Amino acid sequence: MNVMAKAEKKISSAFIYFFGSFGGILFGYDIGVMTGALPFLQADWHLENAASLVGWITSAVMFGAIFGGALAGQLSDKFGRRKMILMSAIVFMVFSVLSGVSPDMGEASAYYLIIVRMLLGLAVGAASALVPAYMSEMAPAKARGRLSGLNQTMIVSGMLLSYVVDFLLKDLPGEWAWRLMLGLAAVPALILFLGVLRLPESPRFLLRKGDEAQARKILSYIRKNPAEIDQELASIKETAKEERQANQKTSWSTLFSGKYRYLVIAGVGVAAFQQFQGANAIFYYIPLIVQKATGQAASSNLMWPIVQGVILVVGSLVYMWIADKFNRRTLLMVGGAVMGLSFILPAVINWMMPNMNPMTIVVFLCIYVAFYSFTWAPLTWVLVGEIFPLAIRGRASGLASSFNWIGSWLVGLIFPIMTASMPQEAVFAIFGIICILGVIFVKTCVPETRGHTLEEIEEQGTNHGRVKASNPEN
């Protein structure tokens, strides 16, 4: 036992935070890998004119993630965060390999890959739910903001990694290129599994299970001050007690009662707008977008995803620098306005100048990605983490996550169908209008959370509900 304690004691907080957030790499890799794999897959299976099948193959992971996040949240309360992250890594490894070895059976191959990628999506959704929960429970309160930024950096780093892998494999024979791109997703999953084997369980989970001695021991690895450990243990106990009482008093209908409706609509609305604004259309389909704009083969345009990936990583670092310098609403409105114009202006320019350089749209997409990367991408989840009162936090956060995954799935599914039936500029203009609607939503329906305690934010929602009740015409 003493040997094991010494072995655990050697685990540094840096190791815990690195592998605690490493699940973001898996999430990001699988978002990005299909970007490069899709052109080769289309050519290999002759899917160039099968827009709906291409949409389903691309978005199947997100469809599975809708259920994976909800399922993992419930199971992690029973079995622990660490065990469920390990299980997610195993599922990710297995179905990544099965994606890479998809049999060539004509149209049936596409349905096989759709099903496998849906099951892979269970692991992606689980990782997206479990990693932030584990990190928030391991990190000291003063570091949670920066560490939420670390999770976002891991996600976009995973996307960039997948883009680089796609680029390096692009000269292989087409039937091998896409298989290796998809199958190599098992490598970061294996690294995650091996790293998490050495991670401790969340002290919060251990306390909920009545193991205070082990919770105190783990906190001693990542907190230096004994008084801080005692204070945190007492705080966790009090919060757990309040959550149990809240769960006994609330139901799904509580979310839409007058007291909470304003904050629930705000949080769920921001989560939904983040995806319906069309970011994933760029991340999934940028080589095909460039192909349609220029006529060059999509498989020869795999440098563009790397450009997008670099912008995303730089943007995530910019966010960590400015996160506490500007109001949440200000960043969301400025970001959304520029994103909307980046989508709308190419359509306007093309209408006024039909001979516009086709690469103009790609330049504007880069501007979109830059502003998305340090506004809506990270701030959505910061705001969702802050805005929901304790009594409804679990259910409301789950609802916000579900709407976000539904938006991600639908954008991935319908984008190729839309571009097959209308000009590309018109499709992006539609997403641009949604971006502007998102700005209006933030302006009118979302409270400022920066610098406010959770209690003050809840009071804003309560007061807003009272005003609405007393002035129904408003």
Short mmCIF file of C-alpha atoms in Angstrom, two decimals:
data_model
loop_
_atom_site.label_atom_id
_atom_site.label_comp_id
_atom_site.label_asym_id
_atom_site.label_seq_id
_atom_site.Cartn_x
_atom_site.Cartn_y
_atom_site.Cartn_z
CA MET A 1 0.00 0.00 0.00
CA ASN A 2 2.85 2.38 0.87
CA VAL A 3 4.53 1.59 -2.45
CA MET A 4 1.32 2.45 -4.29
CA ALA A 5 0.97 5.67 -2.31
CA LYS A 6 4.51 6.67 -3.21
CA ALA A 7 3.88 5.86 -6.86
CA GLU A 8 0.75 8.00 -6.85
CA LYS A 9 2.55 10.78 -5.00
CA LYS A 10 4.96 11.19 -7.91
CA ILE A 11 2.14 12.30 -10.20
CA SER A 12 2.57 16.01 -10.80
CA SER A 13 -0.31 18.44 -11.20
CA ALA A 14 1.01 19.21 -14.70
CA PHE A 15 0.69 15.52 -15.64
CA ILE A 16 -2.85 15.43 -14.25
CA TYR A 17 -3.96 18.55 -16.12
CA PHE A 18 -2.26 17.49 -19.36
CA PHE A 19 -3.82 14.02 -19.55
CA GLY A 20 -7.00 15.25 -17.89
CA SER A 21 -7.51 17.54 -20.89
CA PHE A 22 -5.97 15.18 -23.49
CA GLY A 23 -9.44 13.89 -24.35
CA GLY A 24 -9.85 17.18 -26.23
CA ILE A 25 -7.21 15.91 -28.69
CA LEU A 26 -9.48 12.94 -29.55
CA PHE A 27 -12.48 15.19 -29.92
CA GLY A 28 -10.59 17.60 -32.17
CA TYR A 29 -8.88 14.89 -34.23
CA ASP A 30 -12.16 13.27 -35.18
CA ILE A 31 -13.77 16.62 -36.02
CA GLY A 32 -10.90 17.40 -38.38
CA VAL A 33 -9.82 14.07 -39.88
CA MET A 34 -12.79 13.68 -42.21
CA THR A 35 -11.83 17.00 -43.84
CA GLY A 36 -8.89 15.32 -45.60
CA ALA A 37 -10.27 11.80 -45.78
CA LEU A 38 -13.52 12.73 -47.51
CA PRO A 39 -12.14 13.64 -50.98
CA PHE A 40 -10.31 10.29 -51.19
CA LEU A 41 -13.29 8.38 -49.81
CA GLN A 42 -15.61 9.99 -52.34
CA ALA A 43 -13.32 9.03 -55.23
CA ASP A 44 -12.72 5.50 -53.91
CA TRP A 45 -16.40 4.70 -53.38
CA HIS A 46 -17.70 6.90 -56.26
CA LEU A 47 -19.79 9.12 -53.99
CA GLU A 48 -19.23 12.40 -55.87
CA ASN A 49 -22.96 12.70 -56.68
CA ALA A 50 -24.27 11.19 -53.43
CA ALA A 51 -24.61 14.36 -51.34
CA SER A 52 -26.89 12.83 -48.69
CA LEU A 53 -24.61 9.82 -48.10
CA VAL A 54 -21.58 12.12 -47.85
CA GLY A 55 -23.48 14.24 -45.32
CA TRP A 56 -24.38 11.20 -43.23
CA ILE A 57 -20.85 9.76 -43.28
CA THR A 58 -19.44 13.11 -42.16
CA SER A 59 -22.05 13.91 -39.52
CA ALA A 60 -22.56 10.39 -38.11
CA VAL A 61 -19.99 11.01 -35.35
CA MET A 62 -21.93 14.06 -34.18
CA PHE A 63 -25.19 12.12 -34.23
CA GLY A 64 -23.65 9.51 -31.92
CA ALA A 65 -22.18 12.26 -29.74
CA ILE A 66 -25.68 13.56 -28.96
CA PHE A 67 -26.27 10.37 -26.97
CA GLY A 68 -22.68 9.75 -25.84
CA GLY A 69 -22.47 12.93 -23.79
CA ALA A 70 -25.73 12.30 -21.94
CA LEU A 71 -24.93 8.63 -21.33
CA ALA A 72 -21.40 9.33 -20.08
CA GLY A 73 -22.62 11.97 -17.66
CA GLN A 74 -24.98 9.52 -15.97
CA LEU A 75 -22.50 6.63 -15.95
CA SER A 76 -19.67 8.79 -14.61
CA ASP A 77 -21.80 9.62 -11.55
CA LYS A 78 -22.02 5.90 -10.91
CA PHE A 79 -18.57 4.59 -11.94
CA GLY A 80 -16.37 7.69 -11.77
CA ARG A 81 -14.88 10.19 -14.25
CA ARG A 82 -11.58 8.32 -14.64
CA LYS A 83 -13.13 4.94 -15.47
CA MET A 84 -15.47 6.46 -18.02
CA ILE A 85 -12.63 8.37 -19.73
CA LEU A 86 -10.74 5.05 -19.96
CA MET A 87 -13.82 3.36 -21.42
CA SER A 88 -14.25 6.20 -23.93
CA ALA A 89 -10.62 5.80 -25.05
CA ILE A 90 -11.19 2.06 -25.63
CA VAL A 91 -14.39 2.65 -27.63
CA PHE A 92 -12.59 5.34 -29.63
CA MET A 93 -9.69 2.99 -30.44
CA VAL A 94 -11.92 0.11 -31.51
CA PHE A 95 -14.20 2.08 -33.81
CA SER A 96 -11.37 4.16 -35.27
CA VAL A 97 -9.74 0.93 -36.43
CA LEU A 98 -13.07 -0.42 -37.70
CA SER A 99 -13.53 2.82 -39.69
CA GLY A 100 -10.14 2.35 -41.30
CA VAL A 101 -10.85 -1.26 -42.34
CA SER A 102 -14.28 -0.56 -43.83
CA PRO A 103 -15.09 -3.30 -46.39
CA ASP A 104 -15.58 -2.30 -50.01
CA MET A 105 -19.11 -3.59 -50.69
CA GLY A 106 -20.55 -0.93 -52.94
CA GLU A 107 -23.28 1.24 -51.42
CA ALA A 108 -23.43 -1.04 -48.36
CA SER A 109 -19.94 0.20 -47.46
CA ALA A 110 -21.31 3.68 -46.85
CA TYR A 111 -23.96 2.37 -44.46
CA TYR A 112 -21.35 0.30 -42.61
CA LEU A 113 -19.16 3.39 -42.15
CA ILE A 114 -22.12 5.50 -41.03
CA ILE A 115 -23.00 2.98 -38.30
CA VAL A 116 -19.37 2.60 -37.15
CA ARG A 117 -18.93 6.36 -36.99
CA MET A 118 -22.14 6.74 -35.00
CA LEU A 119 -20.73 4.30 -32.43
CA LEU A 120 -17.44 6.20 -32.51
CA GLY A 121 -19.49 9.31 -31.79
CA LEU A 122 -20.54 7.82 -28.45
CA ALA A 123 -16.89 8.09 -27.37
CA VAL A 124 -16.50 11.58 -28.85
CA GLY A 125 -19.59 12.82 -27.01
CA ALA A 126 -18.44 11.14 -23.80
CA ALA A 127 -15.01 12.77 -24.02
CA SER A 128 -16.55 16.19 -24.65
CA ALA A 129 -18.65 15.82 -21.47
CA LEU A 130 -16.18 14.03 -19.20
CA VAL A 131 -13.01 16.05 -19.82
CA PRO A 132 -14.39 19.46 -18.73
CA ALA A 133 -16.10 17.84 -15.72
CA TYR A 134 -12.89 16.08 -14.62
CA MET A 135 -10.78 19.21 -15.15
CA SER A 136 -13.16 21.47 -13.22
CA GLU A 137 -13.18 19.03 -10.30
CA MET A 138 -9.37 18.66 -10.20
CA ALA A 139 -8.36 22.30 -10.78
CA PRO A 140 -8.16 24.94 -8.03
CA ALA A 141 -10.90 27.55 -8.36
CA LYS A 142 -8.46 30.32 -9.36
CA ALA A 143 -7.17 28.23 -12.31
CA ARG A 144 -10.47 27.00 -13.74
CA GLY A 145 -10.77 29.79 -16.31
CA ARG A 146 -7.30 29.16 -17.74
CA LEU A 147 -7.79 25.41 -17.70
CA SER A 148 -11.08 25.71 -19.62
CA GLY A 149 -8.96 27.54 -22.18
CA LEU A 150 -6.48 24.64 -22.10
CA ASN A 151 -9.29 22.23 -23.01
CA GLN A 152 -10.21 24.41 -26.00
CA THR A 153 -6.55 24.54 -27.03
CA MET A 154 -6.37 20.74 -26.87
CA ILE A 155 -9.46 20.43 -29.10
CA VAL A 156 -8.13 22.74 -31.80
CA SER A 157 -4.67 21.16 -31.50
CA GLY A 158 -6.32 17.80 -32.21
CA MET A 159 -7.94 19.33 -35.29
CA LEU A 160 -4.60 20.73 -36.47
CA LEU A 161 -2.95 17.34 -35.86
CA SER A 162 -5.56 15.63 -38.03
CA TYR A 163 -5.05 18.18 -40.80
CA VAL A 164 -1.28 17.62 -40.75
CA VAL A 165 -1.75 13.83 -40.82
CA ASP A 166 -4.16 14.18 -43.76
CA PHE A 167 -1.63 16.33 -45.62
CA LEU A 168 1.24 13.90 -45.00
CA LEU A 169 -0.82 10.94 -46.27
CA LYS A 170 -2.32 12.64 -49.32
CA ASP A 171 0.17 11.13 -51.79
CA LEU A 172 -0.69 7.54 -50.88
CA PRO A 173 -3.00 5.58 -53.18
CA GLY A 174 -6.52 6.91 -52.64
CA GLU A 175 -7.94 3.69 -51.20
CA TRP A 176 -5.17 3.64 -48.56
CA ALA A 177 -5.04 7.35 -47.78
CA TRP A 178 -8.50 7.77 -46.26
CA ARG A 179 -8.31 4.46 -44.39
CA LEU A 180 -5.05 5.43 -42.66
CA MET A 181 -6.37 8.91 -41.90
CA LEU A 182 -9.39 7.46 -40.08
CA GLY A 183 -7.56 4.51 -38.50
CA LEU A 184 -4.73 6.59 -37.04
CA ALA A 185 -7.25 8.22 -34.71
CA ALA A 186 -6.61 5.14 -32.56
CA VAL A 187 -3.10 6.43 -31.73
CA PRO A 188 -4.10 9.46 -29.62
CA ALA A 189 -6.81 7.29 -28.03
CA LEU A 190 -4.12 4.80 -26.97
CA ILE A 191 -1.97 7.62 -25.57
CA LEU A 192 -4.97 8.91 -23.62
CA PHE A 193 -5.69 5.43 -22.24
CA LEU A 194 -2.10 4.92 -21.06
CA GLY A 195 -1.95 8.39 -19.52
CA VAL A 196 -5.29 8.13 -17.71
CA LEU A 197 -4.22 4.78 -16.20
CA ARG A 198 -1.95 6.84 -13.93
CA LEU A 199 -4.50 9.56 -13.17
CA PRO A 200 -6.32 9.62 -9.81
CA GLU A 201 -10.08 9.67 -9.51
CA SER A 202 -11.87 12.97 -8.96
CA PRO A 203 -11.96 13.90 -5.23
CA ARG A 204 -15.52 15.13 -5.69
CA PHE A 205 -16.65 11.71 -6.97
CA LEU A 206 -14.84 9.95 -4.11
CA LEU A 207 -16.53 12.17 -1.52
CA ARG A 208 -19.92 11.49 -3.05
CA LYS A 209 -19.16 7.79 -2.60
CA GLY A 210 -18.14 8.34 1.04
CA ASP A 211 -14.38 7.84 0.61
CA GLU A 212 -13.17 11.02 2.32
CA ALA A 213 -9.72 9.60 3.17
CA GLN A 214 -8.89 8.89 -0.49
CA ALA A 215 -10.34 12.25 -1.58
CA ARG A 216 -8.10 14.03 0.93
CA LYS A 217 -5.10 12.02 -0.25
CA ILE A 218 -5.65 12.95 -3.91
CA LEU A 219 -6.19 16.62 -3.06
CA SER A 220 -2.82 16.54 -1.28
CA TYR A 221 -1.17 15.77 -4.63
CA ILE A 222 -2.54 18.91 -6.30
CA ARG A 223 -3.01 21.35 -3.38
CA LYS A 224 -0.02 22.50 -1.32
CA ASN A 225 -1.77 24.06 1.68
CA PRO A 226 -3.44 21.69 4.24
CA ALA A 227 -5.87 24.46 5.20
CA GLU A 228 -6.87 24.78 1.55
CA ILE A 229 -7.54 21.03 1.43
CA ASP A 230 -9.80 21.19 4.50
CA GLN A 231 -11.65 24.18 3.09
CA GLU A 232 -12.15 22.51 -0.29
CA LEU A 233 -13.38 19.25 1.25
CA ALA A 234 -15.93 21.20 3.32
CA SER A 235 -17.01 23.14 0.22
CA ILE A 236 -17.42 19.95 -1.85
CA LYS A 237 -19.53 18.38 0.89
CA GLU A 238 -21.78 21.44 1.11
CA THR A 239 -22.19 21.66 -2.67
CA ALA A 240 -22.98 17.94 -2.92
CA LYS A 241 -25.63 18.34 -0.23
CA GLU A 242 -27.18 21.32 -2.06
CA GLU A 243 -27.16 19.39 -5.35
CA ARG A 244 -28.93 16.42 -3.77
CA GLN A 245 -31.59 18.73 -2.35
CA ALA A 246 -31.91 20.54 -5.70
CA ASN A 247 -32.30 17.30 -7.64
CA GLN A 248 -35.08 16.20 -5.29
CA LYS A 249 -36.99 19.44 -5.85
CA THR A 250 -36.58 19.93 -9.60
CA SER A 251 -37.83 18.28 -12.77
CA TRP A 252 -37.50 19.05 -16.48
CA SER A 253 -40.52 21.35 -16.24
CA THR A 254 -38.64 23.42 -13.62
CA LEU A 255 -36.25 24.59 -16.35
CA PHE A 256 -39.02 26.55 -18.03
CA SER A 257 -40.67 27.97 -14.92
CA GLY A 258 -40.78 31.75 -14.64
CA LYS A 259 -37.84 31.85 -12.24
CA TYR A 260 -35.37 30.01 -14.49
CA ARG A 261 -36.74 30.39 -18.03
CA TYR A 262 -34.67 33.49 -18.90
CA LEU A 263 -31.32 31.88 -17.97
CA VAL A 264 -32.17 28.53 -19.57
CA ILE A 265 -33.16 30.17 -22.86
CA ALA A 266 -29.96 32.25 -22.76
CA GLY A 267 -27.61 29.31 -22.13
CA VAL A 268 -29.29 26.81 -24.45
CA GLY A 269 -29.70 29.48 -27.14
CA VAL A 270 -26.01 30.39 -27.17
CA ALA A 271 -25.04 26.69 -27.33
CA ALA A 272 -27.38 26.13 -30.28
CA PHE A 273 -26.32 29.28 -32.17
CA GLN A 274 -22.65 28.30 -31.87
CA GLN A 275 -23.24 25.35 -34.19
CA PHE A 276 -26.02 26.65 -36.43
CA GLN A 277 -23.71 29.53 -37.40
CA GLY A 278 -21.93 27.07 -39.69
CA ALA A 279 -18.40 26.71 -38.31
CA ASN A 280 -18.34 22.95 -38.81
CA ALA A 281 -19.26 23.36 -42.47
CA ILE A 282 -15.80 24.92 -42.88
CA PHE A 283 -13.99 22.43 -40.65
CA TYR A 284 -15.49 19.39 -42.41
CA TYR A 285 -15.59 20.57 -45.99
CA ILE A 286 -12.90 23.20 -46.63
CA PRO A 287 -11.12 21.14 -49.38
CA LEU A 288 -14.45 20.64 -51.16
CA ILE A 289 -15.28 24.34 -50.70
CA VAL A 290 -11.97 25.30 -52.36
CA GLN A 291 -12.60 22.73 -55.10
CA LYS A 292 -16.01 24.19 -55.88
CA ALA A 293 -14.61 27.74 -55.84
CA THR A 294 -11.52 27.09 -57.99
CA GLY A 295 -12.12 23.85 -59.86
CA GLN A 296 -8.96 22.30 -58.38
CA ALA A 297 -9.24 18.74 -57.03
CA ALA A 298 -10.14 18.67 -53.33
CA SER A 299 -7.36 16.16 -52.64
CA SER A 300 -4.82 18.79 -53.76
CA ASN A 301 -6.19 21.44 -51.39
CA LEU A 302 -5.20 19.86 -48.07
CA MET A 303 -2.96 22.77 -47.13
CA TRP A 304 -6.06 24.89 -46.46
CA PRO A 305 -7.23 22.81 -43.48
CA ILE A 306 -3.75 23.29 -41.94
CA VAL A 307 -4.14 27.06 -42.37
CA GLN A 308 -7.53 26.85 -40.61
CA GLY A 309 -6.02 24.70 -37.86
CA VAL A 310 -3.20 27.15 -37.19
CA ILE A 311 -5.73 30.00 -37.00
CA LEU A 312 -7.80 28.01 -34.49
CA VAL A 313 -4.82 27.24 -32.25
CA VAL A 314 -3.61 30.86 -32.30
CA GLY A 315 -7.18 32.02 -31.60
CA SER A 316 -7.47 29.72 -28.57
CA LEU A 317 -4.26 31.25 -27.17
CA VAL A 318 -5.58 34.76 -27.84
CA TYR A 319 -8.72 33.84 -25.92
CA MET A 320 -6.68 32.70 -22.90
CA TRP A 321 -4.99 36.12 -22.95
CA ILE A 322 -8.15 38.25 -23.29
CA ALA A 323 -10.69 36.04 -21.45
CA ASP A 324 -10.87 38.17 -18.31
CA LYS A 325 -10.24 41.53 -20.00
CA PHE A 326 -13.53 41.92 -21.91
CA ASN A 327 -17.19 41.23 -21.16
CA ARG A 328 -18.58 37.94 -22.46
CA ARG A 329 -21.43 39.67 -24.32
CA THR A 330 -19.08 42.15 -25.99
CA LEU A 331 -16.84 39.41 -27.37
CA LEU A 332 -19.81 37.34 -28.55
CA MET A 333 -21.46 40.27 -30.31
CA VAL A 334 -18.28 41.55 -31.96
CA GLY A 335 -17.29 38.02 -32.99
CA GLY A 336 -20.75 37.18 -34.30
CA ALA A 337 -21.01 40.42 -36.31
CA VAL A 338 -17.64 39.87 -38.04
CA MET A 339 -18.46 36.19 -38.63
CA GLY A 340 -21.80 37.14 -40.18
CA LEU A 341 -20.22 39.73 -42.48
CA SER A 342 -17.52 37.24 -43.48
CA PHE A 343 -20.26 34.94 -44.77
CA ILE A 344 -22.52 37.60 -46.31
CA LEU A 345 -19.95 39.84 -48.06
CA PRO A 346 -18.74 37.21 -50.59
CA ALA A 347 -22.34 36.78 -51.80
CA VAL A 348 -22.76 40.57 -52.10
CA ILE A 349 -19.41 40.99 -53.88
CA ASN A 350 -20.18 38.11 -56.23
CA TRP A 351 -23.56 39.66 -57.05
CA MET A 352 -21.95 43.05 -57.79
CA MET A 353 -18.83 41.58 -59.48
CA PRO A 354 -19.69 38.25 -61.13
CA ASN A 355 -16.04 37.80 -62.16
CA MET A 356 -14.80 37.97 -58.57
CA ASN A 357 -11.65 35.99 -57.79
CA PRO A 358 -12.98 32.62 -56.55
CA MET A 359 -10.44 32.58 -53.70
CA THR A 360 -12.13 35.64 -52.18
CA ILE A 361 -14.60 33.39 -50.41
CA VAL A 362 -11.73 31.38 -48.88
CA VAL A 363 -10.10 34.56 -47.54
CA PHE A 364 -13.37 35.56 -45.89
CA LEU A 365 -13.72 32.06 -44.40
CA CYS A 366 -10.29 32.50 -42.78
CA ILE A 367 -11.51 35.77 -41.22
CA TYR A 368 -14.60 33.91 -39.96
CA VAL A 369 -12.49 31.16 -38.38
CA ALA A 370 -10.16 33.70 -36.74
CA PHE A 371 -13.00 35.52 -34.94
CA TYR A 372 -14.87 32.30 -34.13
CA SER A 373 -11.73 30.85 -32.53
CA PHE A 374 -11.49 33.42 -29.72
CA THR A 375 -15.16 34.34 -29.27
CA TRP A 376 -17.98 31.86 -29.86
CA ALA A 377 -15.82 28.70 -29.79
CA PRO A 378 -14.55 29.01 -26.19
CA LEU A 379 -17.03 31.51 -24.72
CA THR A 380 -20.09 29.35 -25.35
CA TRP A 381 -18.91 26.80 -22.81
CA VAL A 382 -17.62 29.39 -20.36
CA LEU A 383 -21.05 31.03 -20.39
CA VAL A 384 -22.92 27.71 -20.15
CA GLY A 385 -20.78 26.83 -17.13
CA GLU A 386 -21.61 30.12 -15.41
CA ILE A 387 -25.20 30.92 -16.29
CA PHE A 388 -27.26 28.02 -14.91
CA PRO A 389 -28.31 28.13 -11.22
CA LEU A 390 -27.32 25.18 -9.03
CA ALA A 391 -30.87 23.84 -8.75
CA ILE A 392 -31.10 23.21 -12.52
CA ARG A 393 -27.43 23.08 -13.53
CA GLY A 394 -27.24 19.37 -14.37
CA ARG A 395 -30.37 19.22 -16.50
CA ALA A 396 -29.83 22.62 -18.15
CA SER A 397 -26.18 21.89 -19.04
CA GLY A 398 -27.24 18.57 -20.56
CA LEU A 399 -29.94 20.29 -22.60
CA ALA A 400 -27.47 22.91 -23.86
CA SER A 401 -24.97 20.21 -24.84
CA SER A 402 -27.67 18.25 -26.68
CA PHE A 403 -28.75 21.28 -28.71
CA ASN A 404 -25.11 21.99 -29.56
CA TRP A 405 -24.52 18.44 -30.83
CA ILE A 406 -27.81 18.49 -32.76
CA GLY A 407 -26.68 21.69 -34.48
CA SER A 408 -23.28 20.20 -35.26
CA TRP A 409 -24.89 17.07 -36.73
CA LEU A 410 -27.40 18.98 -38.84
CA VAL A 411 -24.78 21.36 -40.28
CA GLY A 412 -22.54 18.44 -41.22
CA LEU A 413 -25.48 16.60 -42.75
CA ILE A 414 -27.16 19.33 -44.79
CA PHE A 415 -24.17 21.39 -46.00
CA PRO A 416 -23.26 19.09 -48.92
CA ILE A 417 -26.95 18.80 -49.83
CA MET A 418 -27.32 22.60 -49.83
CA THR A 419 -24.18 23.20 -51.91
CA ALA A 420 -25.37 20.59 -54.43
CA SER A 421 -28.57 22.55 -55.01
CA MET A 422 -27.54 26.23 -54.73
CA PRO A 423 -24.46 28.46 -55.17
CA GLN A 424 -21.89 28.19 -52.41
CA GLU A 425 -22.05 31.94 -51.72
CA ALA A 426 -25.80 31.69 -51.09
CA VAL A 427 -25.31 28.84 -48.60
CA PHE A 428 -22.77 30.85 -46.62
CA ALA A 429 -25.00 33.93 -46.76
CA ILE A 430 -27.70 31.89 -44.99
CA PHE A 431 -25.21 30.99 -42.25
CA GLY A 432 -24.23 34.68 -42.13
CA ILE A 433 -27.83 35.68 -41.42
CA ILE A 434 -27.89 33.10 -38.59
CA CYS A 435 -24.71 34.71 -37.19
CA ILE A 436 -26.42 38.13 -37.16
CA LEU A 437 -29.48 36.61 -35.49
CA GLY A 438 -27.09 35.22 -32.88
CA VAL A 439 -25.78 38.73 -32.20
CA ILE A 440 -29.34 40.00 -31.73
CA PHE A 441 -30.06 37.06 -29.41
CA VAL A 442 -27.02 37.84 -27.24
CA LYS A 443 -27.95 41.54 -27.16
CA THR A 444 -31.55 40.93 -26.07
CA CYS A 445 -31.60 37.59 -24.24
CA VAL A 446 -28.20 36.94 -22.59
CA PRO A 447 -27.05 38.52 -19.29
CA GLU A 448 -23.43 39.48 -18.62
CA THR A 449 -21.70 36.89 -16.42
CA ARG A 450 -18.12 38.18 -16.25
CA GLY A 451 -17.24 39.42 -12.76
CA HIS A 452 -20.52 38.19 -11.25
CA THR A 453 -20.87 35.43 -8.70
CA LEU A 454 -23.14 32.51 -9.53
CA GLU A 455 -25.60 33.86 -6.96
CA GLU A 456 -25.69 37.28 -8.65
CA ILE A 457 -26.29 35.67 -12.05
CA GLU A 458 -29.15 33.63 -10.59
CA GLU A 459 -30.62 36.82 -9.09
CA GLN A 460 -30.54 38.45 -12.56
CA GLY A 461 -32.61 35.57 -13.90
CA THR A 462 -35.03 35.68 -10.98
CA ASN A 463 -35.52 39.44 -11.31
CA HIS A 464 -35.99 39.15 -15.07
CA GLY A 465 -38.68 36.51 -14.49
CA ARG A 466 -40.46 38.79 -12.04
CA VAL A 467 -40.37 41.72 -14.49
CA LYS A 468 -41.80 39.52 -17.26
CA ALA A 469 -44.53 38.22 -14.95
CA SER A 470 -45.56 41.72 -13.89
CA ASN A 471 -45.30 43.13 -17.45
CA PRO A 472 -46.58 40.34 -19.71
CA GLU A 473 -46.84 42.68 -22.69
CA ASN A 474 -43.00 43.00 -22.60
#
